[in-house]
mmCIF file of C-alpha atoms in Angstrom:
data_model
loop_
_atom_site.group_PDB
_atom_site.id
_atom_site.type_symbol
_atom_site.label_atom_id
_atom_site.label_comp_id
_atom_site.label_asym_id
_atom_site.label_seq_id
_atom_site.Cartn_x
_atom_site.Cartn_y
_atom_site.Cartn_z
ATOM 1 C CA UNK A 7 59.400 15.414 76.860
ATOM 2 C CA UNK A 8 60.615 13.269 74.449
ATOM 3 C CA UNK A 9 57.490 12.093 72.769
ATOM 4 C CA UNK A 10 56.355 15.509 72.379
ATOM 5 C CA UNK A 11 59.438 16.518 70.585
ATOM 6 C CA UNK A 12 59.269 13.383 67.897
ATOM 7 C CA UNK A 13 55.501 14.311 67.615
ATOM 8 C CA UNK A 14 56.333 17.871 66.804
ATOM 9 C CA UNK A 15 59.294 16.652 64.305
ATOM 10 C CA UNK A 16 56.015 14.350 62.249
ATOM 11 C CA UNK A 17 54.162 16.992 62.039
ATOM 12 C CA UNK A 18 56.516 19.810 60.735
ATOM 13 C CA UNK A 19 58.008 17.305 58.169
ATOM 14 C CA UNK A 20 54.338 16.015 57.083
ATOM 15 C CA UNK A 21 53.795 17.341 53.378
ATOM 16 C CA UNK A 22 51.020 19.635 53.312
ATOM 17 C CA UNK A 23 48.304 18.056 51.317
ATOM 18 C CA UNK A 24 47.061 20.410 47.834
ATOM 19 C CA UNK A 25 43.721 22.538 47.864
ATOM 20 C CA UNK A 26 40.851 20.656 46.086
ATOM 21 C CA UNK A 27 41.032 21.658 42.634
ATOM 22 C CA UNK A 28 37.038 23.055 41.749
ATOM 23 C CA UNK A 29 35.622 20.727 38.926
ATOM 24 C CA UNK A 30 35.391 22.156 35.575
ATOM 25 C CA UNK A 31 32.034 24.063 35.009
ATOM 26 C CA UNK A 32 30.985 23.465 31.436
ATOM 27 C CA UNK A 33 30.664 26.033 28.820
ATOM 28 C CA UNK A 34 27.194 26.533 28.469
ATOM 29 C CA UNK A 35 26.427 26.285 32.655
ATOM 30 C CA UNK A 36 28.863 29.218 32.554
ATOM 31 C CA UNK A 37 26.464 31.662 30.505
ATOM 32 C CA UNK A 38 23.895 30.789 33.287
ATOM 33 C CA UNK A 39 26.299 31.480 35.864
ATOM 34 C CA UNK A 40 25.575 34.994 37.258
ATOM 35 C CA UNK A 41 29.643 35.828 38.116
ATOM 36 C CA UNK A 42 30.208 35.919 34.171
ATOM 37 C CA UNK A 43 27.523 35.717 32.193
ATOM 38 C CA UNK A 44 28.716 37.139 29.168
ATOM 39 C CA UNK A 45 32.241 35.586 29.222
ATOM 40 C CA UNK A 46 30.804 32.257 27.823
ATOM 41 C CA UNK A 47 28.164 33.659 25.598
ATOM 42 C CA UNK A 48 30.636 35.748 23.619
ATOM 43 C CA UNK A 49 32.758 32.284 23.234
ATOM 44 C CA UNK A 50 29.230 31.286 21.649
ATOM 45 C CA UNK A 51 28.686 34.177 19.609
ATOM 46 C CA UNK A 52 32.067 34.077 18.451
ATOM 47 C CA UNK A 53 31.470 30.515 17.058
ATOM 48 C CA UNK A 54 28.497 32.141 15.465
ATOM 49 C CA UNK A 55 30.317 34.697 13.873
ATOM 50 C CA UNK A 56 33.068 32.063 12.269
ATOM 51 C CA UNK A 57 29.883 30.023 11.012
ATOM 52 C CA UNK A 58 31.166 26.756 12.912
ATOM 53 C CA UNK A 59 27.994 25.712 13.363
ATOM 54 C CA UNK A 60 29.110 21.901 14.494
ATOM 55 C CA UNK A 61 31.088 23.544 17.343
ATOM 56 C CA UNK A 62 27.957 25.686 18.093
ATOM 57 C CA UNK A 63 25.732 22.713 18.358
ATOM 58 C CA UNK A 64 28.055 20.619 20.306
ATOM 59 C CA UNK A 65 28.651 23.336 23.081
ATOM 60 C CA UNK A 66 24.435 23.830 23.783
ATOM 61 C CA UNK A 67 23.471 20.083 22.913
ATOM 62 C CA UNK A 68 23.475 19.042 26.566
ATOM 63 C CA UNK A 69 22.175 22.351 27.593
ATOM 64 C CA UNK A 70 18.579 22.255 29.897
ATOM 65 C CA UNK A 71 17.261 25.722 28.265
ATOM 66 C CA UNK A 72 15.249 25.883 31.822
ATOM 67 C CA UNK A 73 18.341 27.054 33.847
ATOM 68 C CA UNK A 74 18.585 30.023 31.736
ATOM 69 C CA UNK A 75 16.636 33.466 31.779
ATOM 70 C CA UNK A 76 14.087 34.220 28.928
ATOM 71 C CA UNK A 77 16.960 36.636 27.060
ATOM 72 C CA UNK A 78 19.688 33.951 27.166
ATOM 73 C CA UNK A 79 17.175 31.149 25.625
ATOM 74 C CA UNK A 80 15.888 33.795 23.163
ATOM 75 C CA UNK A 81 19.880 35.078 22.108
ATOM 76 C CA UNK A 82 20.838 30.815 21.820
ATOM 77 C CA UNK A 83 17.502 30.719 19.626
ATOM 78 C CA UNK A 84 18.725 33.220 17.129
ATOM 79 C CA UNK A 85 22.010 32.140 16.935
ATOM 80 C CA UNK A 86 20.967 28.328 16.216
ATOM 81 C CA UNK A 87 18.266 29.528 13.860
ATOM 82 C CA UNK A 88 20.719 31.642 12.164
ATOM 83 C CA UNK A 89 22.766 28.217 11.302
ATOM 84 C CA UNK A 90 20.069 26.443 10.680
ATOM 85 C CA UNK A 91 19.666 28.860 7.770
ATOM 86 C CA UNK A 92 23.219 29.332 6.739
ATOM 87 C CA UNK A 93 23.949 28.199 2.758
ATOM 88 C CA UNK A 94 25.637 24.910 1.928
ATOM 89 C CA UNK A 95 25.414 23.496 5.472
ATOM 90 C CA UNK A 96 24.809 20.084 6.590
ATOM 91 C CA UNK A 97 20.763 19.377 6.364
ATOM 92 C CA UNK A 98 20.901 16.939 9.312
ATOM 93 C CA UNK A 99 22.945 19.662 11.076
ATOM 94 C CA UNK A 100 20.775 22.095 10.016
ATOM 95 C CA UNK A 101 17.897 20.313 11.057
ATOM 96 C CA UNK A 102 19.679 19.297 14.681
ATOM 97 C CA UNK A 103 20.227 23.429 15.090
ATOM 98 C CA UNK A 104 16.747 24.062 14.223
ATOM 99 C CA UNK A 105 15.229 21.704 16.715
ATOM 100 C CA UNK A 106 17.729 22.815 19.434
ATOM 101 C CA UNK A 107 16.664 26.556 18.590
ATOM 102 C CA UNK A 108 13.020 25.432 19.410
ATOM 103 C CA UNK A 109 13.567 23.516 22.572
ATOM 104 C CA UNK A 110 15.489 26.867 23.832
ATOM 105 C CA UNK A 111 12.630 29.448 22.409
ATOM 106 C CA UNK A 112 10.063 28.278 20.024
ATOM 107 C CA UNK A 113 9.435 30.755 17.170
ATOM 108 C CA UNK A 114 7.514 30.824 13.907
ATOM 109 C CA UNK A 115 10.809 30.858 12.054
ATOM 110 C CA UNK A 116 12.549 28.195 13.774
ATOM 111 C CA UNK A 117 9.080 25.819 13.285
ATOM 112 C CA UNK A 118 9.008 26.843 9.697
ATOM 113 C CA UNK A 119 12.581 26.049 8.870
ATOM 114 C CA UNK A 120 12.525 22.846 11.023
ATOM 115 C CA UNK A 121 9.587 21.908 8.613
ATOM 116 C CA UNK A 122 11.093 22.476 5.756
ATOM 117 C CA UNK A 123 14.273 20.618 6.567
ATOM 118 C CA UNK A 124 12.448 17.428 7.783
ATOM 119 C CA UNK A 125 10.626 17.258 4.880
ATOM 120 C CA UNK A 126 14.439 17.804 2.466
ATOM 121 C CA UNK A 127 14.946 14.828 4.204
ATOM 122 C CA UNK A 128 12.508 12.931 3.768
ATOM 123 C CA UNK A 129 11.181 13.013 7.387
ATOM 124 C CA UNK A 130 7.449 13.557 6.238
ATOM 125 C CA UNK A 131 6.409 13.097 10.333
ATOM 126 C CA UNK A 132 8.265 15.267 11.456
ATOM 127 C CA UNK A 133 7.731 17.597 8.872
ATOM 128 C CA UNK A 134 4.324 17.579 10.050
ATOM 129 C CA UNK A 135 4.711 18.453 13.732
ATOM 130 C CA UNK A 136 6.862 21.192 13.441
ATOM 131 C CA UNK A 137 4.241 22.369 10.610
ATOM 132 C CA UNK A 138 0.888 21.876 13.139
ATOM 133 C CA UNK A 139 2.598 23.798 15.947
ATOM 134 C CA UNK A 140 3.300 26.698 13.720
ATOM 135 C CA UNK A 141 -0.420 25.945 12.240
ATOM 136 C CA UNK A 142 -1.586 26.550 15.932
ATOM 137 C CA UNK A 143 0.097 29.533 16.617
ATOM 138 C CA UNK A 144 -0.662 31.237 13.445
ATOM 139 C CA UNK A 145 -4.658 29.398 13.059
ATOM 140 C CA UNK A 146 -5.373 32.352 10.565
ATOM 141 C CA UNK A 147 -2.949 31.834 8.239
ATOM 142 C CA UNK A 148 -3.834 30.271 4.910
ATOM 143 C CA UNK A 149 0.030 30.190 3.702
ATOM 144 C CA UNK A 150 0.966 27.880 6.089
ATOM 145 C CA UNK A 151 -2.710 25.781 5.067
ATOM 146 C CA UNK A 152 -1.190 25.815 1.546
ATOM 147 C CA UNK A 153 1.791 24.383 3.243
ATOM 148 C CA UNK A 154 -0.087 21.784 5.280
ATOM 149 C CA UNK A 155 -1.671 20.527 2.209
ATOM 150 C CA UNK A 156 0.965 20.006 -0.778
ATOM 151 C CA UNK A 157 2.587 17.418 1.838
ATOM 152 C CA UNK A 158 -1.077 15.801 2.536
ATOM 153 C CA UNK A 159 -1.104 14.944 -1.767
ATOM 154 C CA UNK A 160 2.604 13.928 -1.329
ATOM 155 C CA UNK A 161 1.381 11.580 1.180
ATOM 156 C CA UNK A 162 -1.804 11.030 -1.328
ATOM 157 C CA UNK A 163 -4.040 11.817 1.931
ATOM 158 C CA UNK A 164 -7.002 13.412 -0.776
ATOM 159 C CA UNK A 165 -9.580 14.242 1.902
ATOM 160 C CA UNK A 166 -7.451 16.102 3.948
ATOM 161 C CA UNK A 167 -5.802 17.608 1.080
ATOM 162 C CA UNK A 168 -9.127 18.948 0.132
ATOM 163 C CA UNK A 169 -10.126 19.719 3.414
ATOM 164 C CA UNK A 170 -7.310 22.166 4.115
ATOM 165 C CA UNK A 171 -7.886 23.603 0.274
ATOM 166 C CA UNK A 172 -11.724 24.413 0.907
ATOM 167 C CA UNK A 173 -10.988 25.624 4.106
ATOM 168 C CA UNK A 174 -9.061 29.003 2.328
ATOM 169 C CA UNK A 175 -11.925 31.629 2.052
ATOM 170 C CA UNK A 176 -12.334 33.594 -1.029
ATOM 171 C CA UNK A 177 -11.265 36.536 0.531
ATOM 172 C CA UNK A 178 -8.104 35.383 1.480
ATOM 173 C CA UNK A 179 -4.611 36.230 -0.974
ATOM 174 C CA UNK A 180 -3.845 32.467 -1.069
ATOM 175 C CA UNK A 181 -7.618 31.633 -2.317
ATOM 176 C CA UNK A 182 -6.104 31.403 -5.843
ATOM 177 C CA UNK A 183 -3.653 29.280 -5.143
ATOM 178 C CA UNK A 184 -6.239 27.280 -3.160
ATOM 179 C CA UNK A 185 -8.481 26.477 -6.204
ATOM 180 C CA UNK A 186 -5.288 25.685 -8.236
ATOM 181 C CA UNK A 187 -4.350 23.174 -5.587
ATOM 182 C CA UNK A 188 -7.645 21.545 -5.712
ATOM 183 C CA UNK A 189 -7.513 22.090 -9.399
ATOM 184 C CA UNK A 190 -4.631 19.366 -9.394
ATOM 185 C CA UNK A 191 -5.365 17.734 -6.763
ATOM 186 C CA UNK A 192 -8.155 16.247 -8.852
ATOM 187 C CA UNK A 193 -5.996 14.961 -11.434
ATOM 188 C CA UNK A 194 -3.490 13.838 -9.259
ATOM 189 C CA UNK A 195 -6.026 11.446 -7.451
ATOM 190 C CA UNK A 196 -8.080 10.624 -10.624
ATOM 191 C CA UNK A 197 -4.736 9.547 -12.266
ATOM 192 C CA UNK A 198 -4.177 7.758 -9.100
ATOM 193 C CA UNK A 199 -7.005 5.714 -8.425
ATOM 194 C CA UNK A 200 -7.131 4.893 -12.409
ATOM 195 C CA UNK A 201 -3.634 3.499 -11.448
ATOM 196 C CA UNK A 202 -5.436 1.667 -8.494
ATOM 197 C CA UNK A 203 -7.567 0.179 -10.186
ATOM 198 C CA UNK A 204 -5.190 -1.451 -13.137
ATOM 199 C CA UNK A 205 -2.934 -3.016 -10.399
ATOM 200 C CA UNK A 206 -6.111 -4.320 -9.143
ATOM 201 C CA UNK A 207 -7.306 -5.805 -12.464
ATOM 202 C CA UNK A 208 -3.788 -7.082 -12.848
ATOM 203 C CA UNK A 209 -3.488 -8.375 -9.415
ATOM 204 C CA UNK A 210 -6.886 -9.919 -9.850
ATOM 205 C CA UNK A 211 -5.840 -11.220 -13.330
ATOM 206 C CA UNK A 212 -2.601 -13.072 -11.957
ATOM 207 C CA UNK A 213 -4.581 -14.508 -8.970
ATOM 208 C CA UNK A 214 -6.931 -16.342 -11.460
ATOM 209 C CA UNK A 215 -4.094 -17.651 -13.566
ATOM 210 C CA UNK A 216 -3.023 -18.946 -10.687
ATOM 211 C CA UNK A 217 -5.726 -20.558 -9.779
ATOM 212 C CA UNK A 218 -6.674 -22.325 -13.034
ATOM 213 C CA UNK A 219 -3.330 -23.571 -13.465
ATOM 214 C CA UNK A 220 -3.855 -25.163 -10.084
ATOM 215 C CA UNK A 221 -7.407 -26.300 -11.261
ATOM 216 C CA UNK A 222 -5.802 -27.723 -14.773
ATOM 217 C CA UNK A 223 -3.199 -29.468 -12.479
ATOM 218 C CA UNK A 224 -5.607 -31.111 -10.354
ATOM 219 C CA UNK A 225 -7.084 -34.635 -11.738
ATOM 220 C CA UNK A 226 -10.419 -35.002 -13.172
ATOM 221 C CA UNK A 227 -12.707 -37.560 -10.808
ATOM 222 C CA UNK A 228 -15.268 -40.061 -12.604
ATOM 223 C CA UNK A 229 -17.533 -37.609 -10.954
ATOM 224 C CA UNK A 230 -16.609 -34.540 -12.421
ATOM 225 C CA UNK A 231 -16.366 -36.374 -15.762
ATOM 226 C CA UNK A 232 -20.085 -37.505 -15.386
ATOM 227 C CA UNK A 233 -21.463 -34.239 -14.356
ATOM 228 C CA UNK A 234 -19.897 -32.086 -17.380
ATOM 229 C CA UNK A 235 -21.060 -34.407 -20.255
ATOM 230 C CA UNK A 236 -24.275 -35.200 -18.641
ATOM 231 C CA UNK A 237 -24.935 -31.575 -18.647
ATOM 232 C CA UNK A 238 -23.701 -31.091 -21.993
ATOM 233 C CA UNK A 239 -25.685 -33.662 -23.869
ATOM 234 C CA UNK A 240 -29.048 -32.045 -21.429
ATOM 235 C CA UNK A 241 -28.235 -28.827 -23.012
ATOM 236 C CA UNK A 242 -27.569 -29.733 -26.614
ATOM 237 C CA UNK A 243 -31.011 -31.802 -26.721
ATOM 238 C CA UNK A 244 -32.985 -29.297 -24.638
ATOM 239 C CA UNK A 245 -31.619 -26.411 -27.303
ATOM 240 C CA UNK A 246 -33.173 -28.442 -30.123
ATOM 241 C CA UNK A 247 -36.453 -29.327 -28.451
ATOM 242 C CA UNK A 248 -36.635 -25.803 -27.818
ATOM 243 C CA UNK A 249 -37.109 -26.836 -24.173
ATOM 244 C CA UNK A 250 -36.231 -25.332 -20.903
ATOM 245 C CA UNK A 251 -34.499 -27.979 -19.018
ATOM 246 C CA UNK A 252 -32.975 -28.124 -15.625
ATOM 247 C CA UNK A 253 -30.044 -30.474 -16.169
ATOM 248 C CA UNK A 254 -28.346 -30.785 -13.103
ATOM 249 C CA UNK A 255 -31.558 -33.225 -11.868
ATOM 250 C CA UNK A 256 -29.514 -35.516 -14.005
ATOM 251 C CA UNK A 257 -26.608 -35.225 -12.083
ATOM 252 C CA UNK A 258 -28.174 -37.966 -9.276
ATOM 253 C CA UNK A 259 -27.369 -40.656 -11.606
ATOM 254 C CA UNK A 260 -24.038 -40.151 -11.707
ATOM 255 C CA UNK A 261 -21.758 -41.605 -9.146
ATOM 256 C CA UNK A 262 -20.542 -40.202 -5.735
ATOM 257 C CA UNK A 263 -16.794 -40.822 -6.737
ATOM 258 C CA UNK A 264 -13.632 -39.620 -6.482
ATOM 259 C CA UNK A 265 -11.633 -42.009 -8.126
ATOM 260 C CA UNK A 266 -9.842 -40.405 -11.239
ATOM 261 C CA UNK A 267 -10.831 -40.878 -14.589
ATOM 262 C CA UNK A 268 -7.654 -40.621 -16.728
ATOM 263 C CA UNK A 269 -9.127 -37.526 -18.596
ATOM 264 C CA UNK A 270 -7.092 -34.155 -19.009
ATOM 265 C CA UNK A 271 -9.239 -31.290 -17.046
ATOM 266 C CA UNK A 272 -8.663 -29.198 -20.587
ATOM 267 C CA UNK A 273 -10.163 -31.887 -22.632
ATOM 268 C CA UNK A 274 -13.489 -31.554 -20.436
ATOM 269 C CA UNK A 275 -15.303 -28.927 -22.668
ATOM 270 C CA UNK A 276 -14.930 -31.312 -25.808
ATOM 271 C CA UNK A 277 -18.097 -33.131 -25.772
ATOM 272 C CA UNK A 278 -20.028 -29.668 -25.391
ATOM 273 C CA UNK A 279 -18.101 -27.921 -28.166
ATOM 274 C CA UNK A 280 -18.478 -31.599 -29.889
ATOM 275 C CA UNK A 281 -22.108 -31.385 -29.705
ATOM 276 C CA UNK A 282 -22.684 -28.018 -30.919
ATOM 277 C CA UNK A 283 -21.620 -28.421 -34.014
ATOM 278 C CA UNK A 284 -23.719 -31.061 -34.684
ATOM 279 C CA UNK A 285 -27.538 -30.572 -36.260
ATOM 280 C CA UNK A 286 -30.084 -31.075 -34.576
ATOM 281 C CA UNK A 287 -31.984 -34.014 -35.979
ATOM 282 C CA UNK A 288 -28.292 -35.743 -35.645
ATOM 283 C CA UNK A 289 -27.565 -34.806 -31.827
ATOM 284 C CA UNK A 290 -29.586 -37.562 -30.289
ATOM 285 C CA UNK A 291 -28.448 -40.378 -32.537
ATOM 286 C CA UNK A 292 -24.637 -38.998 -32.455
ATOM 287 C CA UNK A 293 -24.438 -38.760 -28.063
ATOM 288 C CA UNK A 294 -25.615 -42.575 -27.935
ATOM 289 C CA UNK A 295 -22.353 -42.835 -30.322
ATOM 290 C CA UNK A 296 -20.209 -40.428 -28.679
ATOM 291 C CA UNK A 297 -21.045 -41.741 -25.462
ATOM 292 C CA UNK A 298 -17.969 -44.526 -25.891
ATOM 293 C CA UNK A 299 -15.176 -41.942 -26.156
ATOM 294 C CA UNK A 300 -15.858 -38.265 -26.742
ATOM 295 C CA UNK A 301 -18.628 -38.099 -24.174
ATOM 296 C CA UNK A 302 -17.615 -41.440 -22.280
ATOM 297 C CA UNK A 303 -18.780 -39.192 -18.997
ATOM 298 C CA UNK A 304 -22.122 -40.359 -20.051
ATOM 299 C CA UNK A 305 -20.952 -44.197 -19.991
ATOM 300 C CA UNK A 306 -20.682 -43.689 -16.181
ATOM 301 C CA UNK A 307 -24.584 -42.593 -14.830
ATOM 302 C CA UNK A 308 -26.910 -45.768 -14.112
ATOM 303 C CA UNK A 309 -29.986 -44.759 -16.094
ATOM 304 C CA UNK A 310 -29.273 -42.972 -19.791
ATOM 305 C CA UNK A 311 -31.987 -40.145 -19.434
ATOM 306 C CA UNK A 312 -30.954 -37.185 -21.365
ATOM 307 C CA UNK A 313 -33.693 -34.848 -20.048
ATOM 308 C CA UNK A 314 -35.272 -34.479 -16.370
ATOM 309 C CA UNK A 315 -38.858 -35.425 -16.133
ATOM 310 C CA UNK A 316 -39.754 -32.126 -15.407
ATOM 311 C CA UNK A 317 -38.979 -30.006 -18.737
ATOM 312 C CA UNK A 318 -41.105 -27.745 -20.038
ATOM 313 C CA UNK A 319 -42.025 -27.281 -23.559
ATOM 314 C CA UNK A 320 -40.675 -23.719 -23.242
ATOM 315 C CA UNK A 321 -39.876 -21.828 -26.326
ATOM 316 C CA UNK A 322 -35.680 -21.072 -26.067
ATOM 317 C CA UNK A 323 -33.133 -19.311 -28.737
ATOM 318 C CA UNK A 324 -32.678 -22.352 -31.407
ATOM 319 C CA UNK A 325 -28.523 -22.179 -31.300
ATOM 320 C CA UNK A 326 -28.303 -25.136 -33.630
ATOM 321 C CA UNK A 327 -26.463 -25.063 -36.942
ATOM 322 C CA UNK A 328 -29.032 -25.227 -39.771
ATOM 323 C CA UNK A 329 -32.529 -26.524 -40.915
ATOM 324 C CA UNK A 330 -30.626 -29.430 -42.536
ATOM 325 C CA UNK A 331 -29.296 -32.629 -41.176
ATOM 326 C CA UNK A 332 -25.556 -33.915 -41.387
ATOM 327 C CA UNK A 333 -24.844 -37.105 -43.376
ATOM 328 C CA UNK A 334 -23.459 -40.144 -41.780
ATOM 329 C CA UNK A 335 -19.960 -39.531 -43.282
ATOM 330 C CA UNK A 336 -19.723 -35.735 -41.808
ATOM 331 C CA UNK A 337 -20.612 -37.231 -38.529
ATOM 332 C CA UNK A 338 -18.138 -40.353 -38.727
ATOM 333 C CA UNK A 339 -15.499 -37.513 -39.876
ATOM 334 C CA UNK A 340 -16.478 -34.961 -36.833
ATOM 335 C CA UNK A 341 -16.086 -37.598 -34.271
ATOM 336 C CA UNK A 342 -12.650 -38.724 -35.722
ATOM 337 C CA UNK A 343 -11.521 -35.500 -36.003
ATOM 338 C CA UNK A 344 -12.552 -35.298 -31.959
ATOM 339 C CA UNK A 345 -10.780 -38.452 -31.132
ATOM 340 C CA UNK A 346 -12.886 -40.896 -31.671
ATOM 341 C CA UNK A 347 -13.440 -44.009 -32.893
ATOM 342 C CA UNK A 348 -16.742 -43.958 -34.829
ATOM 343 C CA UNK A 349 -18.094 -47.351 -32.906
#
């Protein structure tokens, strides 16, 4: 009896434990919800209506537009579109609104204004898509070709540029505006491949300055020295003997080496320009004496042939000086002026 009386006392003097308190339903599940569905969607269209668009936003942004019936997702729509158009706004906002319009009822407004705000910003891609899909639900509409194709020669995409132009029938009211796009899209890719084409002559211009500075740096081998006035005294002969003369047969004579010769690269060209300026019934007489300093290449081949065996008595242009023959003392002058030593 006892017992049951201290059991009773625990249980009368036990504190009765609170209801669960129902978790908090969020504002936008609430317009879905079929006990008040227009409770929450006049808190929305009141936001509307005060033009806080962020607030707007930020209450559907979680949002799956599949929970709701086709007339909620179309009412949402409008009222993001309608701040994705409002003045002075945000254009990332405006952009976020107009993209969250889409995903709740895609329109032909909402694609066209998501388009255009994309591309404000910069967002050429995007620009794109939201331009195709309108493209493909309107596929007869040359405006939005027009549209299609002043951000294809932004992009300087010419053939489909063009492509989109031409595709505008003449019987169409954009046709005009057509021609005048293809009218300047010509000039816009003339001017731009001319443009091309001088960075590519200056490109091509730098690359070869380049690479004779790194040729001019590089030393000249008793090889290399051999083989250009070898072929220089060939040539100045041959041009006198009105012969045609392959001169590189000469070039077995001189030796397989890589050894440097002490000459400057620039200063290779000498003996030619040397010899050219020289008459003709002098060159033969003048190499033997150039041969020590100006042409000293030639100093370095084991036989002193200054035509191959196989020249032909071949009429060529006669490129030397005059019909008369220098003196001793212009010669002795030339080669001092050249740098040498008149031995």
């Amino acid at each position: 009896m006892a017992r049951a009386l201290v059991l009773s006392f625990l249980l009368t003097a036990a504190p009765t434990p609170p209801p669960p308190t129902p978790p908090s339903t969020p504002v936008i599940e609430a317009v879905a919800t079929p006990a008040a569905p227009l409770a929450r969607l006049e808190d929305l269209r009141a936001l509307a209506a005060n033009k806080s668009w962020d607030e707007l936003y930020l209450s559907v942004a979680a949002a799956d537009p599949a929970r709701f019936d086709s007339a909620v997702r179309g009412e949402l729509a409008r009222l993001l579109l309608t701040g994705a158009h409002a003045d002075d706004l945000d254009r990332i906002l405006a952009l976020s609104l107009a993209e969250r319009s889409l995903q709740f009822e895609e329109s032909d407004a909402g694609l066209l204004r998501a388009s255009d705000l994309a591309l404000a910003i910069g967002d050429q891609p995007s620009a794109i898509r939201s331009l195709e899909r309108a493209m493909a639900r309107r596929p007869t509409d040359d405006r939005l070709r027009l549209r299609r194709a002043q951000i294809a020669r932004a992009q300087r995409d010419w053939d489909k540029a063009e492509a989109l132009y031409s595709a505008v029938a003449a019987a169409s009211d954009s046709f005009a505006a057509a021609q005048q796009g293809l009218t300047q899209l010509k000039a816009e890719r003339e001017q731009d491949e001319a443009m091309g084409a001088e960075a590519a002559q200056r490109d091509l211009m730098r690359r070869r300055e380049r690479a004779e500075k790194m040729i001019e740096a590089l030393p000249v081998t008793n090889f290399e020295l051999c083989r250009a006035h070898t072929i220089a005294a060939c040539e100045a002969i041959a041009t006198c003997k009105k012969l045609t003369a392959n001169c590189s047969l000469l070039l077995d004579s001189c030796p397989d080496s890589r050894a440097e010769s002490g000459l400057a690269r620039k200063e290779l060209p000498i003996c030619a320009n040397t010899l050219a300026t020289i008459e003709c019934d002098a060159r033969e007489m003048v190499i033997g004496r150039l041969s020590g300093n100006v042409c000293r290449g030639l100093s370095l081949r084991t036989e002193r042939r200054l035509l191959p065996e196989d020249s032909q008595k071949t009429p060529v242009t006669d490129d030397s000086k005059g019909e008369k023959g220098q003196t001793q003392g212009e010669i002795q002058r030339l080669i001092q002026q050249v740098g040498g030593n008149g031995v």
